[in-house]
Amino acid sequence: MPNFSIGVDLGGTNLRIAAVTEQGSLIEKVTLGTKTKLGRDQVLNDMCDAVRHISDKYKDSATLLGVGIGVPGIIDMQTGMMRESPNLPGWADYPVRAEIEKRLGAPVILENDANVAALGEKWLGAGRHVGDIAMLTLGTGVGGGIVLEGKIWHGMTGMAGEFGHMTVEPDGQQCGCGNRGCLEQYSSATAVMRMAREAIANGDAPGLAKAANSDIEFSAKEIYNLAIQGDDQAKRIFRRVGRALGISLATMINGLNLEMYVIGGGVSSAWEAFSPAIFEELRQRSMVYAATAPSDPLAMPSGASGQVEPGTGRKTIITRALLGSDAGLYGAARLPITR
Ligand SMILES: [Zn+2]
């Protein structure tokens, strides 16, 4: 067996672990719940036990290159500590990397979850045939990552790629980061739900109101289903999502001129509903996009992924992610391989 590495996707809800070969083949994958309520040490124990269990199975026949861990928070790359971790209480300012390395006796790399998702899509997903990419992950919030020459671009302090906090409305919704009108306030699942509640409160969204009243699990997915069935207010919400994404992507494309921009995360499954608005905005707002756009960016039924054949190059591709929730897991496993 070839060399392998272990990727960990440590979320606020799920703890997922995978062993992956150097070439990107999955050897084994396990999913556990993250017992955040039982505290940091319990989660650390669970994670280290599971990693040890997997690595012990294969270590006689192959070499473990290391363990990569994607975490929801901002990481200080030098110290291996998290600066902020709203979804993992008690993890900030704790020597996470050093502690896990001590327990596992293997090199450990900690990385922000949106960054590892971008790395995963570059390695084995939508970006596998192209050069440099950036990715937006539309979940509860909006995360971002940049992968240049196969590696995550960290910036000076590891904080690069915070695209979710780019301003799309100068006087818009208040954001948790302190700014107003961030992309995250218009393109996350949280934002979709807020816009639906606003429309219901205005009294002009009968379809949304009916769905919200009849279903206790009223969710962004349900609003998407309504949009696909032709509900005007639901369609309007996803146009708003696409518009905010288009405004942000125009700035990213003008500033970065990369080959590909990948849209992932749970909300990206509503691609059909929001992507036309992205391309409308891009054509108006980005001269770099206008000069490099494919002739028909929406021609491919499942996004633009079909256009991404080796050698197409010289076109700016906006496409949806291919790996779903596994992007972060593969990206985390990639970290020890490229270190
Ligand atoms: Zn913000």
Short mmCIF file of C-alpha atoms and ligand atoms in Angstrom, two decimals:
data_model
loop_
_atom_site.label_atom_id
_atom_site.label_comp_id
_atom_site.label_asym_id
_atom_site.label_seq_id
_atom_site.Cartn_x
_atom_site.Cartn_y
_atom_site.Cartn_z
CA MET A 1 0.00 0.00 0.00
CA PRO A 2 1.22 3.54 -0.73
CA ASN A 3 1.77 6.25 1.88
CA PHE A 4 -1.39 7.58 3.44
CA SER A 5 -2.60 10.46 5.56
CA ILE A 6 -5.55 11.05 7.83
CA GLY A 7 -7.99 13.91 7.39
CA VAL A 8 -10.28 15.09 10.16
CA ASP A 9 -13.30 17.33 9.66
CA LEU A 10 -14.10 18.63 13.13
CA GLY A 11 -17.44 20.43 12.95
CA GLY A 12 -19.75 21.68 15.66
CA THR A 13 -22.09 18.73 14.92
CA ASN A 14 -20.12 15.99 13.17
CA LEU A 15 -16.64 14.62 13.65
CA ARG A 16 -15.53 12.86 10.48
CA ILE A 17 -12.27 11.06 9.88
CA ALA A 18 -10.84 9.55 6.70
CA ALA A 19 -7.68 7.72 5.71
CA VAL A 20 -6.63 8.68 2.17
CA THR A 21 -3.68 7.54 0.04
CA GLU A 22 -1.14 10.00 -1.30
CA GLN A 23 -2.84 9.65 -4.70
CA GLY A 24 -6.25 10.61 -3.30
CA SER A 25 -7.96 7.23 -2.97
CA LEU A 26 -10.21 6.81 0.04
CA ILE A 27 -9.15 3.91 2.29
CA GLU A 28 -11.64 4.31 5.10
CA LYS A 29 -14.08 6.88 6.43
CA VAL A 30 -15.89 7.15 9.78
CA THR A 31 -18.46 9.65 11.04
CA LEU A 32 -19.00 10.33 14.73
CA GLY A 33 -21.01 12.99 16.50
CA THR A 34 -19.08 15.89 18.03
CA LYS A 35 -19.93 15.80 21.73
CA THR A 36 -19.39 19.52 22.19
CA LYS A 37 -21.61 19.55 25.30
CA LEU A 38 -19.26 17.14 27.10
CA GLY A 39 -16.43 19.61 26.66
CA ARG A 40 -13.22 20.00 24.73
CA ASP A 41 -11.31 17.15 26.36
CA GLN A 42 -14.01 14.60 25.52
CA VAL A 43 -14.01 15.71 21.87
CA LEU A 44 -10.20 15.52 21.79
CA ASN A 45 -10.30 12.01 23.30
CA ASP A 46 -12.91 10.81 20.79
CA MET A 47 -10.97 12.26 17.88
CA CYS A 48 -7.59 10.88 18.95
CA ASP A 49 -9.06 7.42 19.68
CA ALA A 50 -10.65 7.25 16.25
CA VAL A 51 -7.50 8.47 14.47
CA ARG A 52 -5.37 5.95 16.38
CA HIS A 53 -7.78 3.15 15.60
CA ILE A 54 -7.58 3.83 11.85
CA SER A 55 -3.84 4.45 11.70
CA ASP A 56 -3.07 1.28 13.70
CA LYS A 57 -4.87 -0.79 11.09
CA TYR A 58 -2.66 0.33 8.23
CA LYS A 59 0.62 1.36 9.79
CA ASP A 60 2.34 -2.02 9.31
CA SER A 61 1.75 -1.97 5.57
CA ALA A 62 2.11 1.77 4.86
CA THR A 63 3.57 5.00 6.21
CA LEU A 64 1.34 7.58 7.90
CA LEU A 65 2.41 10.98 6.58
CA GLY A 66 0.50 12.94 9.21
CA VAL A 67 -2.89 14.16 10.33
CA GLY A 68 -4.67 17.21 8.90
CA ILE A 69 -7.57 18.72 10.84
CA GLY A 70 -10.13 21.20 9.52
CA VAL A 71 -11.74 23.25 12.28
CA PRO A 72 -14.44 25.95 12.26
CA GLY A 73 -12.46 28.95 13.41
CA ILE A 74 -9.56 31.25 12.74
CA ILE A 75 -6.20 29.57 13.27
CA ASP A 76 -2.90 31.09 14.23
CA MET A 77 -0.71 29.09 11.87
CA GLN A 78 2.44 29.70 13.90
CA THR A 79 1.23 28.60 17.30
CA GLY A 80 -1.35 26.02 16.14
CA MET A 81 -3.98 27.64 18.35
CA MET A 82 -7.46 28.82 17.44
CA ARG A 83 -8.08 32.53 17.89
CA GLU A 84 -11.84 32.24 17.78
CA SER A 85 -14.12 29.21 17.73
CA PRO A 86 -17.79 30.13 18.14
CA ASN A 87 -18.88 26.55 17.25
CA LEU A 88 -16.36 24.84 19.54
CA PRO A 89 -16.59 26.51 22.94
CA GLY A 90 -13.42 26.25 25.00
CA TRP A 91 -11.08 25.66 22.07
CA ALA A 92 -9.82 29.20 21.59
CA ASP A 93 -6.38 30.00 23.00
CA TYR A 94 -5.74 26.34 23.81
CA PRO A 95 -2.65 24.61 22.34
CA VAL A 96 -4.74 22.33 20.10
CA ARG A 97 -2.01 21.26 17.68
CA ALA A 98 0.62 20.58 20.35
CA GLU A 99 -1.84 18.59 22.45
CA ILE A 100 -2.99 16.38 19.55
CA GLU A 101 0.59 15.84 18.34
CA LYS A 102 1.55 14.73 21.84
CA ARG A 103 -1.33 12.25 22.00
CA LEU A 104 -0.90 10.82 18.50
CA GLY A 105 2.87 10.96 18.09
CA ALA A 106 2.41 12.11 14.48
CA PRO A 107 2.75 15.47 12.72
CA VAL A 108 -0.53 17.42 12.92
CA ILE A 109 -1.64 20.37 10.79
CA LEU A 110 -4.60 22.51 11.84
CA GLU A 111 -6.44 24.50 9.23
CA ASN A 112 -9.60 26.56 8.86
CA ASP A 113 -12.54 24.48 7.55
CA ALA A 114 -13.30 26.69 4.55
CA ASN A 115 -9.63 26.58 3.52
CA VAL A 116 -9.53 22.77 3.62
CA ALA A 117 -12.76 22.59 1.60
CA ALA A 118 -11.08 24.72 -1.09
CA LEU A 119 -8.00 22.49 -1.00
CA GLY A 120 -10.16 19.37 -1.31
CA GLU A 121 -12.04 20.73 -4.34
CA LYS A 122 -8.74 21.72 -5.94
CA TRP A 123 -7.19 18.29 -5.34
CA LEU A 124 -10.03 15.91 -6.25
CA GLY A 125 -13.13 17.97 -7.03
CA ALA A 126 -14.25 20.74 -9.38
CA GLY A 127 -10.74 22.23 -9.61
CA ARG A 128 -8.78 19.04 -10.25
CA HIS A 129 -7.93 19.92 -13.87
CA VAL A 130 -7.27 23.65 -13.42
CA GLY A 131 -4.57 25.81 -11.85
CA ASP A 132 -5.47 28.27 -9.13
CA ILE A 133 -8.92 28.48 -7.53
CA ALA A 134 -10.91 30.30 -4.89
CA MET A 135 -13.94 28.82 -3.18
CA LEU A 136 -16.97 30.17 -1.36
CA THR A 137 -18.67 27.79 1.08
CA LEU A 138 -22.32 28.73 1.66
CA GLY A 139 -23.44 27.20 4.95
CA THR A 140 -24.68 28.69 8.22
CA GLY A 141 -22.19 31.44 7.37
CA VAL A 142 -20.09 32.02 4.26
CA GLY A 143 -16.50 30.78 4.31
CA GLY A 144 -13.80 31.26 1.73
CA GLY A 145 -10.46 29.88 0.67
CA ILE A 146 -7.80 30.48 -1.97
CA VAL A 147 -5.56 27.73 -3.38
CA LEU A 148 -2.51 28.90 -5.32
CA GLU A 149 -0.10 26.41 -6.91
CA GLY A 150 -1.78 23.60 -5.03
CA LYS A 151 -1.43 25.20 -1.60
CA ILE A 152 -3.70 27.23 0.62
CA TRP A 153 -2.92 30.95 0.47
CA HIS A 154 -2.76 32.07 4.09
CA GLY A 155 -1.84 35.72 3.86
CA MET A 156 0.22 37.24 6.64
CA THR A 157 -1.52 35.73 9.66
CA GLY A 158 -3.63 32.90 8.21
CA MET A 159 -6.72 35.05 7.82
CA ALA A 160 -6.80 35.33 4.00
CA GLY A 161 -9.94 34.27 2.15
CA GLU A 162 -12.57 35.73 4.49
CA PHE A 163 -14.80 36.47 1.50
CA GLY A 164 -17.97 36.03 3.57
CA HIS A 165 -17.26 39.43 5.09
CA MET A 166 -16.85 41.40 1.89
CA THR A 167 -19.35 44.27 1.76
CA VAL A 168 -22.15 43.86 -0.77
CA GLU A 169 -24.54 46.46 0.76
CA PRO A 170 -22.82 49.49 2.34
CA ASP A 171 -25.70 50.11 4.78
CA GLY A 172 -27.10 46.61 4.84
CA GLN A 173 -27.78 44.01 7.52
CA GLN A 174 -25.65 44.13 10.65
CA CYS A 175 -23.11 41.26 10.63
CA GLY A 176 -21.58 39.50 13.63
CA CYS A 177 -18.14 40.65 12.46
CA GLY A 178 -19.02 44.30 13.17
CA ASN A 179 -19.52 45.34 9.53
CA ARG A 180 -22.81 45.97 7.78
CA GLY A 181 -23.99 44.30 4.59
CA CYS A 182 -21.51 41.41 4.43
CA LEU A 183 -21.94 38.73 1.74
CA GLU A 184 -22.74 36.29 4.54
CA GLN A 185 -25.85 38.32 5.38
CA TYR A 186 -27.29 37.63 1.90
CA SER A 187 -25.94 34.26 0.76
CA SER A 188 -25.82 31.92 3.76
CA ALA A 189 -28.54 29.47 4.83
CA THR A 190 -29.13 31.81 7.78
CA ALA A 191 -29.68 34.70 5.36
CA VAL A 192 -32.11 32.67 3.22
CA MET A 193 -34.16 31.95 6.33
CA ARG A 194 -34.06 35.60 7.45
CA MET A 195 -35.22 36.82 4.03
CA ALA A 196 -38.04 34.26 4.09
CA ARG A 197 -39.18 35.41 7.54
CA GLU A 198 -39.04 39.04 6.37
CA ALA A 199 -41.17 38.23 3.34
CA ILE A 200 -43.68 36.35 5.50
CA ALA A 201 -43.84 39.28 7.96
CA ASN A 202 -44.55 41.64 5.05
CA GLY A 203 -47.62 39.56 4.29
CA ASP A 204 -46.88 39.17 0.57
CA ALA A 205 -45.48 35.64 0.59
CA PRO A 206 -48.43 33.23 0.90
CA GLY A 207 -46.45 30.22 -0.36
CA LEU A 208 -43.65 30.74 2.15
CA ALA A 209 -46.11 31.42 4.98
CA LYS A 210 -48.03 28.23 4.23
CA ALA A 211 -44.82 26.15 4.16
CA ALA A 212 -43.54 27.74 7.38
CA ASN A 213 -46.81 27.04 9.19
CA SER A 214 -47.19 23.46 8.04
CA ASP A 215 -43.62 22.29 8.58
CA ILE A 216 -41.70 22.50 11.83
CA GLU A 217 -38.48 21.90 9.93
CA PHE A 218 -38.96 24.83 7.57
CA SER A 219 -35.50 25.25 6.07
CA ALA A 220 -33.47 26.84 3.29
CA LYS A 221 -33.92 23.60 1.35
CA GLU A 222 -37.68 23.95 1.52
CA ILE A 223 -37.48 27.53 0.27
CA TYR A 224 -35.41 26.23 -2.63
CA ASN A 225 -38.08 23.60 -3.40
CA LEU A 226 -40.68 26.37 -3.50
CA ALA A 227 -38.47 28.42 -5.84
CA ILE A 228 -38.15 25.47 -8.22
CA GLN A 229 -41.95 25.05 -8.16
CA GLY A 230 -42.25 28.67 -9.27
CA ASP A 231 -43.11 30.51 -6.03
CA ASP A 232 -42.34 34.18 -6.77
CA GLN A 233 -41.11 35.16 -3.32
CA ALA A 234 -38.90 32.08 -2.99
CA LYS A 235 -37.45 32.81 -6.44
CA ARG A 236 -36.83 36.41 -5.40
CA ILE A 237 -34.86 35.27 -2.32
CA PHE A 238 -32.52 33.14 -4.40
CA ARG A 239 -32.07 35.92 -6.94
CA ARG A 240 -30.95 38.04 -3.98
CA VAL A 241 -28.50 35.26 -3.00
CA GLY A 242 -27.13 35.16 -6.55
CA ARG A 243 -26.90 38.92 -6.82
CA ALA A 244 -24.81 39.18 -3.64
CA LEU A 245 -22.59 36.35 -4.85
CA GLY A 246 -22.20 38.01 -8.26
CA ILE A 247 -21.19 41.34 -6.71
CA SER A 248 -18.61 39.59 -4.52
CA LEU A 249 -17.30 37.39 -7.31
CA ALA A 250 -16.88 40.44 -9.58
CA THR A 251 -14.52 41.95 -7.02
CA MET A 252 -12.72 38.65 -6.47
CA ILE A 253 -12.28 38.09 -10.22
CA ASN A 254 -11.06 41.64 -10.84
CA GLY A 255 -8.61 41.32 -7.97
CA LEU A 256 -7.38 37.75 -8.37
CA ASN A 257 -7.85 36.73 -12.04
CA LEU A 258 -7.91 33.02 -11.15
CA GLU A 259 -8.98 30.19 -13.42
CA MET A 260 -11.87 28.97 -11.29
CA TYR A 261 -14.25 30.06 -8.52
CA VAL A 262 -16.08 27.19 -6.83
CA ILE A 263 -19.35 27.57 -4.93
CA GLY A 264 -19.88 24.89 -2.28
CA GLY A 265 -21.65 24.29 1.03
CA GLY A 266 -25.27 23.30 1.67
CA VAL A 267 -26.84 26.32 -0.06
CA SER A 268 -24.96 25.49 -3.28
CA SER A 269 -27.51 22.74 -3.94
CA ALA A 270 -29.83 25.64 -4.90
CA TRP A 271 -27.43 26.42 -7.79
CA GLU A 272 -30.22 26.36 -10.41
CA ALA A 273 -32.12 29.04 -8.49
CA PHE A 274 -29.30 31.50 -7.79
CA SER A 275 -26.67 31.02 -10.50
CA PRO A 276 -28.40 32.99 -13.32
CA ALA A 277 -28.25 36.13 -11.12
CA ILE A 278 -24.52 35.56 -10.54
CA PHE A 279 -23.77 35.70 -14.27
CA GLU A 280 -26.03 38.71 -14.78
CA GLU A 281 -24.09 40.66 -12.14
CA LEU A 282 -20.71 39.47 -13.38
CA ARG A 283 -21.30 40.63 -16.94
CA GLN A 284 -22.13 44.11 -15.66
CA ARG A 285 -19.58 44.43 -12.89
CA SER A 286 -16.35 42.69 -13.84
CA MET A 287 -14.33 43.73 -16.84
CA VAL A 288 -11.93 40.86 -16.19
CA TYR A 289 -14.89 38.44 -16.33
CA ALA A 290 -16.22 40.08 -19.48
CA ALA A 291 -12.84 39.55 -21.14
CA THR A 292 -12.49 35.93 -20.06
CA ALA A 293 -16.05 34.53 -19.81
CA PRO A 294 -16.94 31.23 -21.48
CA SER A 295 -19.43 31.78 -24.31
CA ASP A 296 -22.28 30.16 -22.35
CA PRO A 297 -21.44 29.76 -18.67
CA LEU A 298 -24.78 28.10 -17.85
CA ALA A 299 -24.82 25.75 -20.84
CA MET A 300 -23.91 22.74 -18.78
CA PRO A 301 -26.92 21.36 -16.88
CA SER A 302 -25.05 20.66 -13.65
CA GLY A 303 -23.15 23.93 -13.50
CA ALA A 304 -19.99 24.52 -15.47
CA SER A 305 -18.12 21.43 -14.35
CA GLY A 306 -18.47 19.87 -17.79
CA GLN A 307 -16.44 22.72 -19.29
CA VAL A 308 -13.51 21.98 -17.12
CA GLU A 309 -11.56 19.72 -19.41
CA PRO A 310 -7.79 19.81 -19.30
CA GLY A 311 -6.39 22.50 -21.53
CA THR A 312 -9.49 24.71 -21.84
CA GLY A 313 -7.65 27.40 -19.83
CA ARG A 314 -7.85 31.17 -20.33
CA LYS A 315 -11.52 31.24 -19.32
CA THR A 316 -12.91 32.26 -15.96
CA ILE A 317 -15.01 29.35 -14.71
CA ILE A 318 -17.65 29.76 -12.00
CA THR A 319 -18.92 26.36 -10.96
CA ARG A 320 -20.49 24.43 -8.15
CA ALA A 321 -18.45 22.15 -5.91
CA LEU A 322 -18.35 18.43 -6.66
CA LEU A 323 -17.34 16.78 -3.39
CA GLY A 324 -20.19 17.91 -1.14
CA SER A 325 -19.39 17.57 2.54
CA ASP A 326 -16.35 15.41 1.74
CA ALA A 327 -14.40 18.40 0.37
CA GLY A 328 -13.15 19.36 3.83
CA LEU A 329 -12.25 15.78 4.67
CA TYR A 330 -10.14 15.30 1.54
CA GLY A 331 -8.63 18.75 1.91
CA ALA A 332 -7.61 17.99 5.50
CA ALA A 333 -6.02 14.72 4.36
CA ARG A 334 -4.13 16.64 1.66
CA LEU A 335 -2.42 18.92 4.22
CA PRO A 336 0.26 16.48 5.45
CA ILE A 337 0.97 15.41 1.84
CA THR A 338 1.83 18.93 0.63
CA ARG A 339 3.40 20.34 3.77
ZN ZN B 1 -19.33 40.24 8.38
#
